[in-house]
Structure formats: structure tokens, C-alpha cells
XYZ file of N, CA and C in Angstrom:
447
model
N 28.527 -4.576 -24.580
C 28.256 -3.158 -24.482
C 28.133 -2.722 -23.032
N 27.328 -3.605 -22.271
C 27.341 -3.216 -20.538
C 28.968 -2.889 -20.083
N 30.021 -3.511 -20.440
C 31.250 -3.378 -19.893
C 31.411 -2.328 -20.239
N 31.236 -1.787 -21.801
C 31.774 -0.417 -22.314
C 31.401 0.665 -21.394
N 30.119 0.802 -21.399
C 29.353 1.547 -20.908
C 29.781 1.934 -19.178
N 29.564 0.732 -18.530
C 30.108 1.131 -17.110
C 31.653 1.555 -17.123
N 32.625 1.092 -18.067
C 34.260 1.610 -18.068
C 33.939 3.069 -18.236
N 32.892 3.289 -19.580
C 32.743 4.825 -19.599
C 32.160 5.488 -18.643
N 31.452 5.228 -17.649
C 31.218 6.147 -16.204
C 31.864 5.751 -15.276
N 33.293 4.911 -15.519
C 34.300 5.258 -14.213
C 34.281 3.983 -13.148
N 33.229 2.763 -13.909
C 33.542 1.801 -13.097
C 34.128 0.712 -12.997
N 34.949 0.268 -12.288
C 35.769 -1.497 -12.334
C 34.752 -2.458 -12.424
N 34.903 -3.274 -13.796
C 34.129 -4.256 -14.054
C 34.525 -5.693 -14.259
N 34.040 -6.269 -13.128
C 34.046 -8.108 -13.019
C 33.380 -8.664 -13.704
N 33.940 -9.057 -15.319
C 33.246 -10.278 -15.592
C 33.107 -11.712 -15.933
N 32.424 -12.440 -15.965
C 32.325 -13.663 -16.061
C 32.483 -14.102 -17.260
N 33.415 -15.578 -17.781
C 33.378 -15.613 -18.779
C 33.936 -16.825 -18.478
N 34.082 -18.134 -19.705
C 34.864 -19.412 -19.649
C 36.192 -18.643 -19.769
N 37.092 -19.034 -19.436
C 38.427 -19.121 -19.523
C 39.439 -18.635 -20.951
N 38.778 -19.435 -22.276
C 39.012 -19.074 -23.259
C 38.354 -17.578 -23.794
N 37.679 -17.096 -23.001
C 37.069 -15.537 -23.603
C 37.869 -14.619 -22.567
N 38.365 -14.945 -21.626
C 39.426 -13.835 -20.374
C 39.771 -12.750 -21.160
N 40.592 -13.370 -22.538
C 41.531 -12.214 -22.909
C 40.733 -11.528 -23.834
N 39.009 -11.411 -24.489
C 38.261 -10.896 -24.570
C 37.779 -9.902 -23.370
N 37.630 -10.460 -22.369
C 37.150 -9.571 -21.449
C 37.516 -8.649 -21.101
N 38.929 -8.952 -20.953
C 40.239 -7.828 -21.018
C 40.247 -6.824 -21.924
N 40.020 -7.452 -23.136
C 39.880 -6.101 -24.371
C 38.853 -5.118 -24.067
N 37.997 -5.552 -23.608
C 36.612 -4.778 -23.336
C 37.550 -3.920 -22.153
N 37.686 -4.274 -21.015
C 38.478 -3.353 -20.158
C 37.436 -3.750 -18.567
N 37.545 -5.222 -18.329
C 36.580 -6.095 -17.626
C 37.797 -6.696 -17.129
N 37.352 -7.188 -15.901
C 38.592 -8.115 -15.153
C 37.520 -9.282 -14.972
N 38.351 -10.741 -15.833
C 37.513 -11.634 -16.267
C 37.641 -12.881 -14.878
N 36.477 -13.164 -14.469
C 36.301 -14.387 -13.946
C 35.997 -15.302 -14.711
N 35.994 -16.952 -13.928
C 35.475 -17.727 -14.571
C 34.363 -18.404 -13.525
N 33.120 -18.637 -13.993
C 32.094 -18.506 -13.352
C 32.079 -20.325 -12.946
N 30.858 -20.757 -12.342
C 31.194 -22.025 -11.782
C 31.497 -22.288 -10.082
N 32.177 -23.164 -9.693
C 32.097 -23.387 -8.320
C 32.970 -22.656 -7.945
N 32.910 -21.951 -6.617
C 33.708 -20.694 -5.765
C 33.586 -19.411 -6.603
N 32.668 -19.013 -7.590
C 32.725 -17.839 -8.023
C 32.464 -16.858 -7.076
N 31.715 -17.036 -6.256
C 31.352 -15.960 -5.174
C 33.122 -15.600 -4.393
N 33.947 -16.280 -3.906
C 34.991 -16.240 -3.233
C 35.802 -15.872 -4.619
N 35.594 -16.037 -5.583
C 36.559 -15.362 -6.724
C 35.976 -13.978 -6.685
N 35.007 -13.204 -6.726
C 34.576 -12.548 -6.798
C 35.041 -11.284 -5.846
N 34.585 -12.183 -4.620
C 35.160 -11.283 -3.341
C 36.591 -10.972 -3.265
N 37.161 -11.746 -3.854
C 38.891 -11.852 -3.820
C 39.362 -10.024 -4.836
N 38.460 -10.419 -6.207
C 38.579 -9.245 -6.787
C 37.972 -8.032 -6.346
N 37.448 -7.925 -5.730
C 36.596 -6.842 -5.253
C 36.845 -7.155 -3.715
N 37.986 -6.532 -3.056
C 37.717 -6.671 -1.719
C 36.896 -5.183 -0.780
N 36.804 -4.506 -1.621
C 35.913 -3.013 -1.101
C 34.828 -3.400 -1.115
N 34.228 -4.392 -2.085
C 32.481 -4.486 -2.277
C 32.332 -4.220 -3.575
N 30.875 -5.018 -3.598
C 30.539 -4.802 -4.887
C 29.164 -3.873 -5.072
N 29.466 -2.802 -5.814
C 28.612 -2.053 -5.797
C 27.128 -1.889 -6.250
N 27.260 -3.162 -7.553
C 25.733 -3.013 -8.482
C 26.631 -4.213 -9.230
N 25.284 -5.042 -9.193
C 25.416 -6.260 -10.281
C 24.480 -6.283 -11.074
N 24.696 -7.471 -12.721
C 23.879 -7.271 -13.864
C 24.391 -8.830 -14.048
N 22.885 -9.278 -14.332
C 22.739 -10.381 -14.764
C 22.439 -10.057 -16.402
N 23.744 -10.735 -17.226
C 23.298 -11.185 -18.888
C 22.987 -12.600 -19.267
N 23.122 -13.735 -17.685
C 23.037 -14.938 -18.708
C 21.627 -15.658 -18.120
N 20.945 -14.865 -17.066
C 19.693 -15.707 -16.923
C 20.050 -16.911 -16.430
N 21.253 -17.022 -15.655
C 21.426 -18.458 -14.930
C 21.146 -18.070 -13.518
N 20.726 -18.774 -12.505
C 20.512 -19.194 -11.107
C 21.710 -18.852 -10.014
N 22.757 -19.476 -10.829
C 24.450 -18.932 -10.215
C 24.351 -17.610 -10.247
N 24.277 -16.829 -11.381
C 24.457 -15.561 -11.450
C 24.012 -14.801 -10.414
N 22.115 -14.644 -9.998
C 21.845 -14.377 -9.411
C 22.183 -14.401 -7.908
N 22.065 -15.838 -7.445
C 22.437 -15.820 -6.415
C 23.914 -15.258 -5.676
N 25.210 -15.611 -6.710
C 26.241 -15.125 -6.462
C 25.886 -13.737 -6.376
N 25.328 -12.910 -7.136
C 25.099 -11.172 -7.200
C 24.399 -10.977 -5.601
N 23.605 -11.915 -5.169
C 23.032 -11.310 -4.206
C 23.936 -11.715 -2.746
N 24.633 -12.877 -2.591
C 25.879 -12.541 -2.184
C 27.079 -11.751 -1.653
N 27.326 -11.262 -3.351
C 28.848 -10.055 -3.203
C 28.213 -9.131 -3.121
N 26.733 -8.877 -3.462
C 26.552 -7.695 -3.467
C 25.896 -7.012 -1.396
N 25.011 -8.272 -1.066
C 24.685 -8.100 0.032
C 22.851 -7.679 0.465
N 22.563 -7.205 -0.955
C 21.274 -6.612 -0.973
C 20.911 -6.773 -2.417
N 19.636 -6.494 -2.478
C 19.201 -6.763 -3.674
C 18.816 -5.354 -4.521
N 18.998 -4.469 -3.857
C 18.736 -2.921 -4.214
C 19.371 -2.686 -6.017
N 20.686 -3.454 -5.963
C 21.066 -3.033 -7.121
C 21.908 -3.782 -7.842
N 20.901 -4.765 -8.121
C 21.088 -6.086 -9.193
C 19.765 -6.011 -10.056
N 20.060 -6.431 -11.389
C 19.368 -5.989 -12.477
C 19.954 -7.464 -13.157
N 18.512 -8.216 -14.036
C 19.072 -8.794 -14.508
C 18.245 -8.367 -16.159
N 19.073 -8.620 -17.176
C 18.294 -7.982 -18.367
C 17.400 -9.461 -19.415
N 17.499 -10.610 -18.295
C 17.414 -11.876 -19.354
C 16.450 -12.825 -18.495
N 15.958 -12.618 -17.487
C 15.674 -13.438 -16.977
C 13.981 -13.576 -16.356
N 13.017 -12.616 -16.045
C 11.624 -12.730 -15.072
C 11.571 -13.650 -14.426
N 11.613 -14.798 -14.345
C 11.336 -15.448 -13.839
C 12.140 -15.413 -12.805
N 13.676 -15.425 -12.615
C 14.445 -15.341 -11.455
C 14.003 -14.040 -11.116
N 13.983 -13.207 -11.434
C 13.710 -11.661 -11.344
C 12.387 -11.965 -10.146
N 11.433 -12.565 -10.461
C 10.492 -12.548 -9.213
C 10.905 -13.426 -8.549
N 11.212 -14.342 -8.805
C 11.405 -15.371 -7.715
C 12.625 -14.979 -7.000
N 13.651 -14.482 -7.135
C 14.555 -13.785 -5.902
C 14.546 -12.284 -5.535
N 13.377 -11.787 -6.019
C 13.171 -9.864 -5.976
C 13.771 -9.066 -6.129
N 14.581 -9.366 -7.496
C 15.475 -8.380 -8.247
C 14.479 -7.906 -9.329
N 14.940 -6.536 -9.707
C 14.590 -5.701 -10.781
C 14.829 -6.251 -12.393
N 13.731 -6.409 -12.882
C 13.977 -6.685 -14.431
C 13.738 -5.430 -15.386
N 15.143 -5.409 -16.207
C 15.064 -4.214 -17.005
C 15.065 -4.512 -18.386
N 14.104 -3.782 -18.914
C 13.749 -4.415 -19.973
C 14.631 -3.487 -21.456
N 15.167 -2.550 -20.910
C 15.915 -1.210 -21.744
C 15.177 0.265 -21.856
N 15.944 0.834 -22.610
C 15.078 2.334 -22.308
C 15.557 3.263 -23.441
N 14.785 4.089 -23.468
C 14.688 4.623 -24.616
C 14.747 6.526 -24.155
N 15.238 6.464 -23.152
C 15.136 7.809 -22.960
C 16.681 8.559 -23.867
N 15.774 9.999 -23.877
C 16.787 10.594 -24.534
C 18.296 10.697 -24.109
N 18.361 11.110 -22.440
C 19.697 10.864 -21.991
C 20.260 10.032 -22.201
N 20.073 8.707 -22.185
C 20.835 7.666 -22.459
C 21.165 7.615 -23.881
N 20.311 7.571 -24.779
C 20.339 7.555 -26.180
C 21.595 8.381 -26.902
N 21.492 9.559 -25.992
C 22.712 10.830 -26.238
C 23.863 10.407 -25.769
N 24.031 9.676 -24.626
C 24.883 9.316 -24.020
C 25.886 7.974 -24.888
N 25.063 7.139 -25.176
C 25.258 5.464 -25.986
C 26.005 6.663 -27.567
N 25.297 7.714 -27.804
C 25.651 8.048 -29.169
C 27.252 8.595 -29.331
N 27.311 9.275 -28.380
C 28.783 10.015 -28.019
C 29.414 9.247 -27.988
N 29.726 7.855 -27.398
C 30.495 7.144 -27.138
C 30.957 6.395 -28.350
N 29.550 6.663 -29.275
C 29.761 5.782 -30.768
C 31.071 7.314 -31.267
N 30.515 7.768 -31.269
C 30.866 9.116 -32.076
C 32.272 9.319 -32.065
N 33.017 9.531 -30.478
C 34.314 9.194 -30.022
C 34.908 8.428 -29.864
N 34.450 6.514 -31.271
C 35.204 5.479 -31.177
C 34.980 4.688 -30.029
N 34.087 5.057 -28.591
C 34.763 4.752 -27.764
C 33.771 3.378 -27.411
N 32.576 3.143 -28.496
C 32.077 1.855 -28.277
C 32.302 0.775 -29.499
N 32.433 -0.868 -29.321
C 32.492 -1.179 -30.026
C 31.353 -2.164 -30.395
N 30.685 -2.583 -31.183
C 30.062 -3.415 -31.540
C 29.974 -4.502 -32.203
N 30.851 -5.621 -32.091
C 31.051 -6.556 -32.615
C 29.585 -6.922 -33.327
N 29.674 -7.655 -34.748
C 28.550 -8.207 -35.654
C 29.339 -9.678 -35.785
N 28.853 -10.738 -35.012
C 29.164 -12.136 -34.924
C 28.334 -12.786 -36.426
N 27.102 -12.433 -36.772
C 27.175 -12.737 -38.261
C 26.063 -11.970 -38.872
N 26.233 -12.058 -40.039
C 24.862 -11.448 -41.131
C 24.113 -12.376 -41.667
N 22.848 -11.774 -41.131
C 21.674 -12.896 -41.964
C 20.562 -12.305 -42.873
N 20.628 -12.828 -44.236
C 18.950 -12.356 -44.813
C 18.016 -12.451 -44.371
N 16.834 -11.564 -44.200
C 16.028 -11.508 -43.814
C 15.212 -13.365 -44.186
N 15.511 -13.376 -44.985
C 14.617 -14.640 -45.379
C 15.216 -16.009 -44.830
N 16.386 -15.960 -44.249
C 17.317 -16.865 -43.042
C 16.724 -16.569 -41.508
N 15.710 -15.487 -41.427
C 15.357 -15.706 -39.949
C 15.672 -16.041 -38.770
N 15.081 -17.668 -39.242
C 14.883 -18.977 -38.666
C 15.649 -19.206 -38.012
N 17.261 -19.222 -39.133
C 18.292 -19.826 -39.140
C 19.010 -18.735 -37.734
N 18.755 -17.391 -38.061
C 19.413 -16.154 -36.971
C 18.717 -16.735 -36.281
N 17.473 -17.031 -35.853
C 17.069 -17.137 -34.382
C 17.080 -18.258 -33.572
N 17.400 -19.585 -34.252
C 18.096 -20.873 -33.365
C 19.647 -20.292 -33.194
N 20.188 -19.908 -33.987
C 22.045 -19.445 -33.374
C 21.539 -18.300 -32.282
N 20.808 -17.025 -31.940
C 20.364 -16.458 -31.053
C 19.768 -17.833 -29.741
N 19.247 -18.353 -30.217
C 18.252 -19.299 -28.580
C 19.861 -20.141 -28.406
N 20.601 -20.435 -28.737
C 22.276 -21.695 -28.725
C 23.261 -20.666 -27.725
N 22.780 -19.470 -28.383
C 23.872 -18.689 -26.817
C 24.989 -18.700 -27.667
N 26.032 -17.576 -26.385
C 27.597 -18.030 -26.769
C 28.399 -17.620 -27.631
N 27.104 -16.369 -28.751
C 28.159 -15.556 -29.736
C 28.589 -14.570 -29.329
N 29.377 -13.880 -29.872
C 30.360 -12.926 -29.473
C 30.053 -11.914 -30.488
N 29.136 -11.004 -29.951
C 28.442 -10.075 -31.072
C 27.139 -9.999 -31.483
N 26.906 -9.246 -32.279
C 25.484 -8.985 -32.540
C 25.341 -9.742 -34.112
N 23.943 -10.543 -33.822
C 23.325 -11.130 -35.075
C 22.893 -9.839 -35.656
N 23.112 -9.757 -37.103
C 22.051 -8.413 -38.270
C 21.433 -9.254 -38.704
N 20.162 -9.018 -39.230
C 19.505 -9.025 -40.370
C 19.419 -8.205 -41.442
N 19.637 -8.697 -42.327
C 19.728 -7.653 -43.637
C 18.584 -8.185 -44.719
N 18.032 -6.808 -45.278
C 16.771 -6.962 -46.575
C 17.326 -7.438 -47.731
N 18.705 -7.771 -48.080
C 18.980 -8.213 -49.586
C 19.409 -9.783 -49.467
């Protein structure tokens, strides 16, 4: 959804991904790296203007540090997964938000097709367990549901 979202306010988005998800990334409308050794010099290669604002989704150490890197400053890196790196390298942790602008904003985009939301699987409520070890394993492509029946 972060890719959607920044394509929908107009920005070129680098992201990281193994190799086998590229042409995922692409669908989203993301120009896919593959993260690992020299990502920073892959990075810079794609972005030779600069990088404007980075977002940490995987709570890894690489991430961060590469963001603070291409980016140069720490003003505007956000990571949404992590506190602990979040203090320990003095980036901003965002935890989400609930304001109305945004809310209006995320809705339109539903409204005009123009977001998608992959559902990687459905679970009964009474499978939990089972949703929340595949949530802690990483690596799906989509959103876990829970469902009451």
C-alpha cells in the first residue's frame, strides 16, 4: 500500500525486494531493487537526483542504515516496524494515523480502483494462532483476514 500511495502523490518509488518479487514491484508501479550487499550504490545508481524520504517496512539494520546513506539526513526516514532501530539511529517511528485527511484520501483511491489490496489468506477467528505465527514468518504478499465464521 506505501508504493500505491506515494505513486498516487506523484512519487518515483525504489523498492526492495528478492529478485523473484521485481516483477511484483513493478505491478505496484515501484522500481525494484534487490536488497543485500551494494544496495546503497544500487540505490544511488537509481536515483541519481537524490533521495528524497525513505520508509523502512522490514525492521532490518541494512534498511536503515542504507536510508540514512541515500538519503543523507535523517529528517525524513520513517520506519513503521522497528523502535528499537528507531532510537538507536534517531529516526522517527510511525505508528499510523487516523486523521480524517488521510482516511479521505486512502478512501478515494479505494473508490477510483486505484488501490489494491491483496488478501494472502483467510483465517477463522478460532485459527488465530495459526494467522499469527504465518504473520511473525514474514514474506506474505498481502493481508492476513480474520473472519467470525
Amino acid at each position: 500500500m506505501a508504493v500505491q500511495f506515494a505513486r498516487a502523490w506523484g512519487a518515483t518509488v525504489i523498492g526492495t525486494a528478492i529478485q523473484d518479487n521485481h516483477d511484483y514491484v513493478r505491478v505496484l508501479g515501484a522500481i525494484p531493487v534487490t536488497y543485500g550487499d551494494g544496495l546503497e550504490e544500487r540505490v544511488r545508481e537509481l536515483a541519481s537526483q537524490g533521495v528524497d524520504a525513505c520508509l523502512d517496512l522490514t525492521g532490518s539494520e541494512e534498511a536503515i542504515t542504507v536510508s540514512i546513506a541515500v538519503r543523507g539526513d535523517k529528517a525524513r526516514i520513517v520506519t513503521l516496524v522497528s523502535p528499537p532501530l528507531a532510537k538507536q539511529y534517531g529516526i522517527t517511528m510511525m505508528f499510523g494515523t487516523r486523521a480524517a485527511e488521510t482516511v479521505a484520501q486512502v478512501a478515494g483511491l479505494a473508490a477510483r480502483g486505484d488501490l489494491d489490496l491483496p488478501i494472502a489468506r483467510r483465517f477463522a477467528l478460532a485459527d488465530l494462532a495459526e494467522a499469527h505465527r504465518l504473520m511473525e514468518s514474514g514474506g506474505q504478499r498481502g493481508k492476513l483476514v480474520l473472519t467470525l465464521d
